[in-house]
Amino acid sequence: MAGWYRSNMDTGKVPLFKLKLMEPTKDKSYTIPISKSWIGKNLLLAAAAGITIYFLINKHPGYKWVCKEMFTEDKEILSYPPDLTTGQKTALKLGKSYNYLSYVRDHTPDTAVILLPSAEAFFPAGKKSGFISEPYNKLWALRFLYPRKLVVPYEKGRTSYLHKITHIALVNGQAPELLPVQLDFPYTDTIIQMNRSVK
């Protein structure tokens, strides 16, 4: 024990039996000095933050959508019966857009390359459309159609998948601009399989 004690003393370490518990010290209270300049600076910062938030919510389309549409929709979803599945809740929220993309998903294989119609086909000018949100948007539609590949009309000449299209989506009686064949049957919202690639 003595040798252990000396070796630790040489290194400057205190042996365990020499340690004493230190009494906790009481923290001194600290107060923030409040002055007129401090109040003025904080009021100025609060006003600047309020103006920034106001313009973001009312002028920026993204924030405007989040605050005035998404929150309202989410509030509506909370009122749905709790026993509904996620798919049923999404169908109630997105309506025809979700039902159509679900139909496309259920009638195409996972390896399909699908040509989506343009925004003008989903929402024809001067006509009422049952679709909502952005079913023509490639990223938006992929949420429901993945792992299928999607091609949109504006990608002509910019994607190699254009020549690998296996299915073409048709909506509102309008075919995509890139449709290589004329259809001789009436259709509204459907999906057709191609027998040859788009040229």
Tab-separated table of C-alpha atoms in Angstrom:
chain	number	residue	atom	x	y	z
A	1	MET	CA	0.000	0.000	0.000
A	2	ALA	CA	2.836	2.353	0.912
A	3	GLY	CA	4.522	1.812	-2.433
A	4	TRP	CA	1.262	2.453	-4.257
A	5	TYR	CA	0.749	5.623	-2.267
A	6	ARG	CA	4.287	6.921	-3.006
A	7	SER	CA	4.045	6.162	-6.732
A	8	ASN	CA	0.810	8.102	-6.952
A	9	MET	CA	2.205	10.941	-4.907
A	10	ASP	CA	5.137	11.121	-7.325
A	11	THR	CA	2.788	11.497	-10.259
A	12	GLY	CA	0.761	14.128	-8.483
A	13	LYS	CA	-2.320	11.922	-8.126
A	14	VAL	CA	-4.235	11.791	-4.868
A	15	PRO	CA	-5.054	8.274	-3.593
A	16	LEU	CA	-8.681	7.379	-3.065
A	17	PHE	CA	-8.502	7.314	0.723
A	18	LYS	CA	-7.227	10.902	0.741
A	19	LEU	CA	-10.093	12.317	-1.348
A	20	LYS	CA	-12.643	14.490	0.386
A	21	LEU	CA	-16.104	15.276	-0.876
A	22	MET	CA	-16.514	18.885	-1.833
A	23	GLU	CA	-19.573	20.711	-0.656
A	24	PRO	CA	-21.702	22.046	-3.530
A	25	THR	CA	-21.445	25.777	-3.979
A	26	LYS	CA	-24.529	27.882	-4.353
A	27	ASP	CA	-24.860	29.635	-7.700
A	28	LYS	CA	-25.127	33.362	-7.491
A	29	SER	CA	-28.242	34.733	-9.098
A	30	TYR	CA	-27.659	36.573	-12.357
A	31	THR	CA	-29.989	39.186	-13.697
A	32	ILE	CA	-30.050	40.564	-17.234
A	33	PRO	CA	-29.750	44.312	-17.186
A	34	ILE	CA	-32.755	45.790	-18.976
A	35	SER	CA	-32.303	49.161	-20.542
A	36	LYS	CA	-34.135	51.247	-23.113
A	37	SER	CA	-31.629	50.305	-25.805
A	38	TRP	CA	-32.081	46.572	-24.990
A	39	ILE	CA	-35.852	46.888	-25.264
A	40	GLY	CA	-35.551	48.888	-28.491
A	41	LYS	CA	-33.254	46.315	-30.126
A	42	ASN	CA	-35.564	43.429	-29.215
A	43	LEU	CA	-38.654	45.257	-30.455
A	44	LEU	CA	-36.856	46.033	-33.715
A	45	LEU	CA	-35.833	42.380	-34.158
A	46	ALA	CA	-39.374	41.197	-33.361
A	47	ALA	CA	-40.826	43.622	-35.929
A	48	ALA	CA	-38.314	42.491	-38.577
A	49	ALA	CA	-39.131	38.833	-37.872
A	50	GLY	CA	-42.871	39.537	-38.053
A	51	ILE	CA	-42.559	41.359	-41.396
A	52	THR	CA	-40.386	38.549	-42.813
A	53	ILE	CA	-42.870	35.863	-41.739
A	54	TYR	CA	-45.784	37.884	-43.145
A	55	PHE	CA	-44.159	38.253	-46.581
A	56	LEU	CA	-43.059	34.601	-46.651
A	57	ILE	CA	-46.576	33.374	-45.889
A	58	ASN	CA	-48.418	35.769	-48.215
A	59	LYS	CA	-45.967	36.277	-51.092
A	60	HIS	CA	-43.855	33.125	-51.391
A	61	PRO	CA	-45.863	30.365	-53.152
A	62	GLY	CA	-44.235	27.522	-51.194
A	63	TYR	CA	-44.876	28.984	-47.746
A	64	LYS	CA	-48.307	30.169	-48.840
A	65	TRP	CA	-49.212	26.630	-49.864
A	66	VAL	CA	-47.892	25.154	-46.588
A	67	CYS	CA	-49.724	27.613	-44.342
A	68	LYS	CA	-52.983	28.105	-46.231
A	69	GLU	CA	-53.529	24.778	-47.974
A	70	MET	CA	-51.485	21.977	-46.440
A	71	PHE	CA	-52.407	22.835	-42.849
A	72	THR	CA	-56.071	23.049	-43.857
A	73	GLU	CA	-55.902	19.684	-45.637
A	74	ASP	CA	-54.081	18.040	-42.741
A	75	LYS	CA	-56.669	19.426	-40.356
A	76	GLU	CA	-59.339	17.825	-42.542
A	77	ILE	CA	-57.482	14.498	-42.529
A	78	LEU	CA	-57.492	14.464	-38.720
A	79	SER	CA	-61.287	14.495	-38.867
A	80	TYR	CA	-61.389	11.259	-40.912
A	81	PRO	CA	-62.521	8.088	-39.116
A	82	PRO	CA	-59.510	6.498	-37.358
A	83	ASP	CA	-60.159	3.035	-38.823
A	84	LEU	CA	-59.413	4.165	-42.399
A	85	THR	CA	-56.223	2.909	-44.030
A	86	THR	CA	-53.533	5.292	-45.257
A	87	GLY	CA	-54.638	4.634	-48.842
A	88	GLN	CA	-58.250	5.475	-48.029
A	89	LYS	CA	-57.226	8.708	-46.302
A	90	THR	CA	-55.038	9.663	-49.271
A	91	ALA	CA	-57.910	8.926	-51.645
A	92	LEU	CA	-60.187	11.234	-49.649
A	93	LYS	CA	-57.528	13.943	-49.694
A	94	LEU	CA	-56.390	13.734	-53.342
A	95	GLY	CA	-59.571	12.371	-54.915
A	96	LYS	CA	-59.441	11.580	-58.613
A	97	SER	CA	-55.690	12.211	-58.879
A	98	TYR	CA	-54.904	9.454	-56.378
A	99	ASN	CA	-57.545	7.099	-57.768
A	100	TYR	CA	-56.208	7.494	-61.316
A	101	LEU	CA	-52.562	6.948	-60.358
A	102	SER	CA	-53.594	3.944	-58.258
A	103	TYR	CA	-55.385	2.564	-61.346
A	104	VAL	CA	-52.225	3.084	-63.426
A	105	ARG	CA	-50.132	1.391	-60.739
A	106	ASP	CA	-52.466	-1.604	-60.516
A	107	HIS	CA	-52.554	-2.098	-64.306
A	108	THR	CA	-48.846	-1.835	-65.091
A	109	PRO	CA	-45.859	-3.983	-64.079
A	110	ASP	CA	-43.111	-2.582	-61.845
A	111	THR	CA	-40.795	-2.445	-64.874
A	112	ALA	CA	-43.131	-0.238	-66.939
A	113	VAL	CA	-41.956	2.981	-68.567
A	114	ILE	CA	-44.998	5.268	-68.611
A	115	LEU	CA	-45.595	8.383	-70.703
A	116	LEU	CA	-47.573	10.861	-68.594
A	117	PRO	CA	-49.847	13.499	-70.159
A	118	SER	CA	-49.042	17.193	-69.835
A	119	ALA	CA	-50.590	19.602	-67.350
A	120	GLU	CA	-52.879	20.845	-70.153
A	121	ALA	CA	-54.302	17.333	-70.554
A	122	PHE	CA	-55.018	16.976	-66.847
A	123	PHE	CA	-56.440	20.500	-66.630
A	124	PRO	CA	-57.827	21.451	-70.090
A	125	ALA	CA	-58.580	25.143	-70.552
A	126	GLY	CA	-62.233	26.027	-70.263
A	127	LYS	CA	-63.214	22.630	-68.918
A	128	LYS	CA	-63.786	21.423	-65.397
A	129	SER	CA	-61.334	18.734	-64.329
A	130	GLY	CA	-61.794	16.322	-61.462
A	131	PHE	CA	-58.059	16.146	-60.916
A	132	ILE	CA	-56.377	18.109	-58.142
A	133	SER	CA	-52.799	18.918	-57.146
A	134	GLU	CA	-50.051	17.954	-59.651
A	135	PRO	CA	-50.579	14.474	-61.154
A	136	TYR	CA	-48.684	15.660	-64.272
A	137	ASN	CA	-45.574	16.389	-62.183
A	138	LYS	CA	-43.047	13.590	-62.564
A	139	LEU	CA	-41.776	13.699	-58.969
A	140	TRP	CA	-45.290	14.020	-57.560
A	141	ALA	CA	-46.577	11.037	-59.547
A	142	LEU	CA	-43.543	8.912	-58.669
A	143	ARG	CA	-44.677	8.935	-55.049
A	144	PHE	CA	-47.444	6.575	-56.132
A	145	LEU	CA	-45.969	4.837	-59.184
A	146	TYR	CA	-42.421	3.946	-58.093
A	147	PRO	CA	-40.511	1.774	-59.133
A	148	ARG	CA	-41.985	2.425	-62.594
A	149	LYS	CA	-40.146	4.938	-64.782
A	150	LEU	CA	-42.015	8.050	-65.895
A	151	VAL	CA	-41.543	10.216	-68.969
A	152	VAL	CA	-43.197	13.611	-69.366
A	153	PRO	CA	-43.704	15.448	-72.696
A	154	TYR	CA	-41.149	18.200	-72.043
A	155	GLU	CA	-38.399	15.560	-71.749
A	156	LYS	CA	-38.493	14.864	-75.493
A	157	GLY	CA	-34.891	14.682	-76.681
A	158	ARG	CA	-33.579	14.795	-73.095
A	159	THR	CA	-34.147	11.248	-71.840
A	160	SER	CA	-33.204	7.824	-73.126
A	161	TYR	CA	-36.419	6.380	-71.680
A	162	LEU	CA	-38.448	8.053	-74.424
A	163	HIS	CA	-37.600	5.142	-76.733
A	164	LYS	CA	-38.380	2.564	-74.046
A	165	ILE	CA	-41.983	3.577	-73.305
A	166	THR	CA	-44.202	0.570	-72.616
A	167	HIS	CA	-47.411	2.307	-71.499
A	168	ILE	CA	-49.179	5.596	-72.205
A	169	ALA	CA	-51.453	7.331	-69.728
A	170	LEU	CA	-54.575	8.998	-71.143
A	171	VAL	CA	-56.709	11.540	-69.263
A	172	ASN	CA	-59.775	13.657	-70.032
A	173	GLY	CA	-59.985	12.209	-73.525
A	174	GLN	CA	-56.617	13.735	-74.469
A	175	ALA	CA	-53.605	11.737	-75.566
A	176	PRO	CA	-50.054	12.900	-74.843
A	177	GLU	CA	-48.406	14.999	-77.543
A	178	LEU	CA	-45.881	12.242	-78.203
A	179	LEU	CA	-48.446	9.522	-78.867
A	180	PRO	CA	-47.224	7.817	-82.082
A	181	VAL	CA	-50.558	6.268	-83.046
A	182	GLN	CA	-54.127	7.428	-83.537
A	183	LEU	CA	-56.670	5.836	-81.225
A	184	ASP	CA	-59.875	4.593	-82.828
A	185	PHE	CA	-61.809	4.014	-79.601
A	186	PRO	CA	-63.348	6.402	-77.081
A	187	TYR	CA	-61.449	6.845	-73.848
A	188	THR	CA	-61.361	9.172	-70.864
A	189	ASP	CA	-58.924	8.193	-68.128
A	190	THR	CA	-57.026	4.989	-68.791
A	191	ILE	CA	-53.646	3.420	-69.498
A	192	ILE	CA	-52.760	1.612	-72.718
A	193	GLN	CA	-49.872	-0.712	-73.463
A	194	MET	CA	-47.611	0.074	-76.411
A	195	ASN	CA	-46.548	-2.537	-78.917
A	196	ARG	CA	-43.698	-0.403	-80.222
A	197	SER	CA	-41.496	2.382	-78.894
A	198	VAL	CA	-42.007	6.064	-79.478
A	199	LYS	CA	-39.958	7.368	-82.397
